[in-house]
Short mmCIF file of C-alpha atoms and ligand atoms in Angstrom, two decimals:
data_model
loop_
_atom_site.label_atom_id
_atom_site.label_comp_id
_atom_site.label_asym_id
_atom_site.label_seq_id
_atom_site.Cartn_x
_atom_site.Cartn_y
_atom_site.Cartn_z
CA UNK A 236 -83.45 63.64 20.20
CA UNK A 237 -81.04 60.89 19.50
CA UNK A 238 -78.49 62.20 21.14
CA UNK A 239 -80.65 62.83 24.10
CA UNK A 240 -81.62 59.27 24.45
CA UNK A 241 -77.87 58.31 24.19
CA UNK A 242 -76.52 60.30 26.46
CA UNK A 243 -79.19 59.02 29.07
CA UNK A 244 -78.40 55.63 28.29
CA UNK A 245 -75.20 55.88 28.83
CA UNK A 246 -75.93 57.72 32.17
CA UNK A 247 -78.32 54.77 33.00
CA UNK A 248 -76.09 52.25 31.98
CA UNK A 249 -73.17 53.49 34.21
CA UNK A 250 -75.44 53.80 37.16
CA UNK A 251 -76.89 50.33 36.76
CA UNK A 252 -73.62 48.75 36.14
CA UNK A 253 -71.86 50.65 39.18
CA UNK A 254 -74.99 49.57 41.27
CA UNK A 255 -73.78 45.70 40.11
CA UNK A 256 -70.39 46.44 41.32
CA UNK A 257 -71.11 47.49 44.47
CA UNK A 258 -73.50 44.66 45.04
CA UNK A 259 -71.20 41.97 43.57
CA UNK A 260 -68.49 42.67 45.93
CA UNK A 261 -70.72 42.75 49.21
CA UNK A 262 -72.06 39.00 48.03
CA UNK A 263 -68.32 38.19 47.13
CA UNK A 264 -66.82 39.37 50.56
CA UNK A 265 -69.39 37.33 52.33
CA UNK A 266 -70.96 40.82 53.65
CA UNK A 267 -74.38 39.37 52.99
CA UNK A 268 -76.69 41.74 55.88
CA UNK A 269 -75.07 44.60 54.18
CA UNK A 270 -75.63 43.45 50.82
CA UNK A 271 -79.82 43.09 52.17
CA UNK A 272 -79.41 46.52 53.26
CA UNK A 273 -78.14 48.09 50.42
CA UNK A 274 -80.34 46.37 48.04
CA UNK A 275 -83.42 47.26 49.89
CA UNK A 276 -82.11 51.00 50.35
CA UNK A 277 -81.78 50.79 46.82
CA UNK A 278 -84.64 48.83 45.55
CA UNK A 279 -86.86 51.82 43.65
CA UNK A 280 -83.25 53.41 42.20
CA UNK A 281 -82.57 49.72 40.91
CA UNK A 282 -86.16 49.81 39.15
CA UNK A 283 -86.29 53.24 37.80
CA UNK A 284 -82.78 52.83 36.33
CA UNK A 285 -83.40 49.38 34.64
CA UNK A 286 -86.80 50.77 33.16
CA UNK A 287 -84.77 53.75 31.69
CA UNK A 288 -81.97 51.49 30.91
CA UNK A 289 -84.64 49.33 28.69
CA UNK A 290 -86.41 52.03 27.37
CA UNK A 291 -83.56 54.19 26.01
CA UNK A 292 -82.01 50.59 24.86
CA UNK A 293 -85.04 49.96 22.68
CA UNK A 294 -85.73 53.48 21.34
CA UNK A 295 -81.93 53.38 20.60
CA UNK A 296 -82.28 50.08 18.63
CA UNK A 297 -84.95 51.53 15.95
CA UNK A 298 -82.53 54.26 15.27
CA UNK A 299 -79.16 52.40 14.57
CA UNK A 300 -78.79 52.11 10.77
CA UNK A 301 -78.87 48.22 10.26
CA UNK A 302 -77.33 46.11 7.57
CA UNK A 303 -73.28 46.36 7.75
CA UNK A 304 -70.83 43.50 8.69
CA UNK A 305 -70.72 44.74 12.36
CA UNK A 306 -74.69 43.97 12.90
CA UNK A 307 -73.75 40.90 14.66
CA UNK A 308 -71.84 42.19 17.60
CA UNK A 309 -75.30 44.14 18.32
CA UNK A 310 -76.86 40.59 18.63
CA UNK A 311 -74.42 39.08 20.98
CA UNK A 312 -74.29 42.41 23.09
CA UNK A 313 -78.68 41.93 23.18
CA UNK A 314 -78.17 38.11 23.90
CA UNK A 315 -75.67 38.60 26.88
CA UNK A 316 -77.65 41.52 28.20
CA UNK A 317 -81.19 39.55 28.52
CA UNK A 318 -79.29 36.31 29.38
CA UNK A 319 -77.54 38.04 32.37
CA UNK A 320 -80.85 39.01 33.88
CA UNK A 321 -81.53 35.32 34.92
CA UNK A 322 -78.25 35.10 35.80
CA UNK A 323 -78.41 38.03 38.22
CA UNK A 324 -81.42 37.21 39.60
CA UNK A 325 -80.91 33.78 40.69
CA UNK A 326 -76.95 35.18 41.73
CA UNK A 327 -77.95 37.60 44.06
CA UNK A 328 -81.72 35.81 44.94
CA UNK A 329 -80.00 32.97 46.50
CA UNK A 330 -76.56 34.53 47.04
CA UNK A 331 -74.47 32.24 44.26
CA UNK A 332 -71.27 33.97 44.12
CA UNK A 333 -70.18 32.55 41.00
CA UNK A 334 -73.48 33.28 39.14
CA UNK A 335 -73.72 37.25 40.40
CA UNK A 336 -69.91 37.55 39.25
CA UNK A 337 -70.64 35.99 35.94
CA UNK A 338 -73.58 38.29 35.28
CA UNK A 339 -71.63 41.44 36.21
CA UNK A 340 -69.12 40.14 33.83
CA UNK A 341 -72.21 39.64 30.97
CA UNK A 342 -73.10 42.74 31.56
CA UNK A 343 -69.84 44.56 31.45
CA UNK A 344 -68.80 42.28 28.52
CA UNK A 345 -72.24 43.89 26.52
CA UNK A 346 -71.19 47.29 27.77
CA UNK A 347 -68.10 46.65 25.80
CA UNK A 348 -69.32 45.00 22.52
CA UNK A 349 -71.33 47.83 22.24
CA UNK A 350 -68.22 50.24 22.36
CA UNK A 351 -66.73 48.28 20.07
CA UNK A 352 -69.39 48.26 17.55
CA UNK A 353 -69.90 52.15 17.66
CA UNK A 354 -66.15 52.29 17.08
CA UNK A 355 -66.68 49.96 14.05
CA UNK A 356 -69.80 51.39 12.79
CA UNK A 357 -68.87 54.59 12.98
CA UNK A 358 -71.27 56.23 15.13
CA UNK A 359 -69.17 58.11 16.81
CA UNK A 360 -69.65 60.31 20.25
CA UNK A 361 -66.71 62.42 19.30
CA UNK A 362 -67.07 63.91 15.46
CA UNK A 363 -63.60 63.95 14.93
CA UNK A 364 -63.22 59.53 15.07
CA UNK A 365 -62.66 58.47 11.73
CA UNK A 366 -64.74 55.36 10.67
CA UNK A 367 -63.10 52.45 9.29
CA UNK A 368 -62.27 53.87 5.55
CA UNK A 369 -65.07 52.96 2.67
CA UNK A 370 -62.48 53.11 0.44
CA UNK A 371 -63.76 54.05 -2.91
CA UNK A 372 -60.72 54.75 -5.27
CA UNK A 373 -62.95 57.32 -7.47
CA UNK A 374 -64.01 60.78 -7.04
CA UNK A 375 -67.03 60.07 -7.86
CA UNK A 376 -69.57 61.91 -6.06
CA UNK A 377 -72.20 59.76 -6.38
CA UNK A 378 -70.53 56.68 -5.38
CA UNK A 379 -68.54 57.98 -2.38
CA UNK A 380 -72.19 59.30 -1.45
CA UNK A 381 -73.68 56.18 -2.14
CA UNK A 382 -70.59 54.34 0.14
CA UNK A 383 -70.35 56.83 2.95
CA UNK A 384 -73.65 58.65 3.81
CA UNK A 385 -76.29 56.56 3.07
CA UNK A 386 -76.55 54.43 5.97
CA UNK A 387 -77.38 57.64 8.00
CA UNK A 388 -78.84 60.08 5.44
CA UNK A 389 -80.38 57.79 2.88
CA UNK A 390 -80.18 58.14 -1.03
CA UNK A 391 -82.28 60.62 -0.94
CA UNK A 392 -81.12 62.68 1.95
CA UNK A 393 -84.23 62.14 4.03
CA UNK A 394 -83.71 58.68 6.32
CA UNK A 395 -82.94 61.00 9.07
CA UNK A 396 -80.94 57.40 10.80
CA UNK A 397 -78.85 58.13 14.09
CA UNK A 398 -80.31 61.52 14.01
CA UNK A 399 -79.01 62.60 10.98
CA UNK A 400 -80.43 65.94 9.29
CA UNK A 401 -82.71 65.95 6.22
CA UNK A 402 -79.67 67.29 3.27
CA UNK A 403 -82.54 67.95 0.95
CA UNK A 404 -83.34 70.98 3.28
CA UNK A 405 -79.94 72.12 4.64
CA UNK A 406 -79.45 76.14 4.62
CA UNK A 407 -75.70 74.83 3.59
CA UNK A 408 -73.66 75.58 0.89
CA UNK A 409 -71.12 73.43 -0.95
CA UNK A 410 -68.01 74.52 1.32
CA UNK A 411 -70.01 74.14 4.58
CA UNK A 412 -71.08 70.85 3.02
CA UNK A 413 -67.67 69.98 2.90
CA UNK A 414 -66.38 71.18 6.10
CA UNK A 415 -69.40 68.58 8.12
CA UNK A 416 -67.75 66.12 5.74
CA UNK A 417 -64.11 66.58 6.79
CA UNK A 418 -64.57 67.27 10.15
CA UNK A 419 -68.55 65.08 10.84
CA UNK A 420 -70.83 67.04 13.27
CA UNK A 421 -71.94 65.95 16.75
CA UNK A 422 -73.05 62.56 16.03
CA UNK A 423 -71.67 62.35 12.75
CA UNK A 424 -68.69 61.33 11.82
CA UNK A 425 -66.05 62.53 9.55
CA UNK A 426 -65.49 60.56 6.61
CA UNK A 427 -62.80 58.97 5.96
CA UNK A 428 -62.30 60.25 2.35
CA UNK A 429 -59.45 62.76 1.07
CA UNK A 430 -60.21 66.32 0.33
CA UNK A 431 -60.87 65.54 -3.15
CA UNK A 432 -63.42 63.16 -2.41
CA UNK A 433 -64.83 65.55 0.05
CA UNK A 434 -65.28 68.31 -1.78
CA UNK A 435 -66.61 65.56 -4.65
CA UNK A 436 -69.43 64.78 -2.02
CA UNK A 437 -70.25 68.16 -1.30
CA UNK A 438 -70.50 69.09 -4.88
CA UNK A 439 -73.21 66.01 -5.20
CA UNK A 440 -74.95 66.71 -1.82
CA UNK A 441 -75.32 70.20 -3.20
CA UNK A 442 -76.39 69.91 -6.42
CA UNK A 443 -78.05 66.58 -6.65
CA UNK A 444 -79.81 66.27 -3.04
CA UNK A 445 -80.40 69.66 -1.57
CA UNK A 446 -83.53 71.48 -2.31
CA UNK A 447 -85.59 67.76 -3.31
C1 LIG B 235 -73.35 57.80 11.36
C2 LIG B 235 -74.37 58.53 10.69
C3 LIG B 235 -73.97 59.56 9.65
C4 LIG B 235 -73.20 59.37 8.52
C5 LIG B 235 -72.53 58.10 8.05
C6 LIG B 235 -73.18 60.64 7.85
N1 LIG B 235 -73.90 61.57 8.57
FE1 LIG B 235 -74.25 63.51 8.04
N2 LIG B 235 -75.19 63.82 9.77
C7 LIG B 235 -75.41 62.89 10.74
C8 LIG B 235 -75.96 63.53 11.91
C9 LIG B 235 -76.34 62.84 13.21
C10 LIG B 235 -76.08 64.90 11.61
C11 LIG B 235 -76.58 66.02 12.53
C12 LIG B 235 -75.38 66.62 13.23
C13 LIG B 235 -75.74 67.74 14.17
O1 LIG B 235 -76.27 68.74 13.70
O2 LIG B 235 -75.50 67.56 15.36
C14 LIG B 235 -75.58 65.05 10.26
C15 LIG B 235 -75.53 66.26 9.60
C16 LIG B 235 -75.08 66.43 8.32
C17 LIG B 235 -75.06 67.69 7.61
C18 LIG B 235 -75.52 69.03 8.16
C19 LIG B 235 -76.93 69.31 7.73
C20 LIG B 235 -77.42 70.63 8.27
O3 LIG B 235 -78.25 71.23 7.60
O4 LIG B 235 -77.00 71.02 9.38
C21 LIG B 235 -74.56 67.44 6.38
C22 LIG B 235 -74.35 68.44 5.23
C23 LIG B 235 -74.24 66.03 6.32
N3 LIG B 235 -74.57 65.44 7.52
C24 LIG B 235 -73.70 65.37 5.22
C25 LIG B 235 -73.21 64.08 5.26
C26 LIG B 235 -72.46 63.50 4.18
C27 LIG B 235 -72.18 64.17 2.85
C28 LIG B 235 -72.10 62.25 4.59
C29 LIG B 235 -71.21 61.26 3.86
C30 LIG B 235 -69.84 61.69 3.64
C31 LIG B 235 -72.65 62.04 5.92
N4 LIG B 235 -73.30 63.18 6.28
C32 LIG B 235 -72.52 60.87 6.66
C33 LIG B 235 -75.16 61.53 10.66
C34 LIG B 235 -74.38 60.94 9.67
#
């Protein structure tokens, strides 16, 4: 489901932003009756896509697990995004170069942030990204639990955040606990712990979380 949604968004967001290009550069090279004609040609596409791109944006946004240092590059990316619609209105409305290259730039600039704050956060598209390390010195289950796994899968192995699967019904044993750890799954990450600390984690997940 997650997944789903943000692979469309990305989809949706490449469209829209390729639609910006193409229209940016027939207001900047002064091709304006071609510009009319390509807008109105794609008028319904433009509509459809930004509904989609909203949509998928919002659904996206109740599923991110809130609350680390990174949060705030999610703001600015929201800010520039709704700010640029103005922007791009007016730009391309009454044919201000300046203002339909800025909001292209807004927009692109967003598309960016929000690369960088996956990268950050850890919510990677490719399992095998390692996250920025939550060092934790210990080999303490609990704690390297409690520092890597949480945001998604909750204390209790039920939040379920970014799509994550309930661990207190996985069919998994301890080693193929371990191997999701050292090598994530999908949308999950690999952690960046040792092989101590990951076969610490699986021995918690297992015994402490799975089957309650
Ligand atoms: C960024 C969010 C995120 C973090 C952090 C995360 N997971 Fe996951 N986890 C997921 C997602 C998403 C899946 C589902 C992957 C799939 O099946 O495509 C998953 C699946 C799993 C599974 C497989 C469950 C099953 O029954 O198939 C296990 C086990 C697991 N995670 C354990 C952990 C442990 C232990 C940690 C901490 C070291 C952790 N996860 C950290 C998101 C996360």
């Amino acid at each position: 489901m997650y997944k789903g949604f943000l692979h469309t968004h990305y989809l949706v967001v490449c469209l829209f932003l390729l639609l910006y290009v193409i229209k940016t550069v027939l207001l900047l090279s002064n091709k304006n009756n071609l510009l009319t004609a390509f807008s109105k040609k794609t008028r319904i596409f433009e509509i459809v896509i930004s509904v989609l791109f909203l949509l998928t944006g919002i659904y996206l946004m109740t599923q991110i697990p809130y609350g680390g240092k990174y949060d705030y590059l999610l703001w600015i990316k929201l800010i520039m995004i709704f700010s640029s619609i103005p922007v791009a209105v007016i730009g391309f409305r009454k044919q201000r170069k300046m203002l339909a290259a800025l909001s292209l730039l807004m927009i692109t600039g967003s598309f960016g942030l929000g690369e960088i704050y996956h990268k950050k956060k850890g919510i990677a598209k490719d399992p095998e990204t390692k996250t920025e390390s939550h060092e934790v010195a210990a080999t303490d289950g609990k704690s390297l639990y409690e520092a890597n796994c949480v945001l998604c899968h909750g204390s209790d192995g039920k939040l379920g955040m970014a799509g994550a699967k309930d661990l207190g019904t996985t069919l998994l044993d301890q080693a193929g606990i371990k191997e999701i750890i050292v090598h994530g799954k999908g949308a999950m990450p690999a952690a960046p712990v040792n092989d101590e600390q990951a076969m610490a984690i699986a021995e918690y997940v297992n015994s402490q979380i799975k089957g309650h």
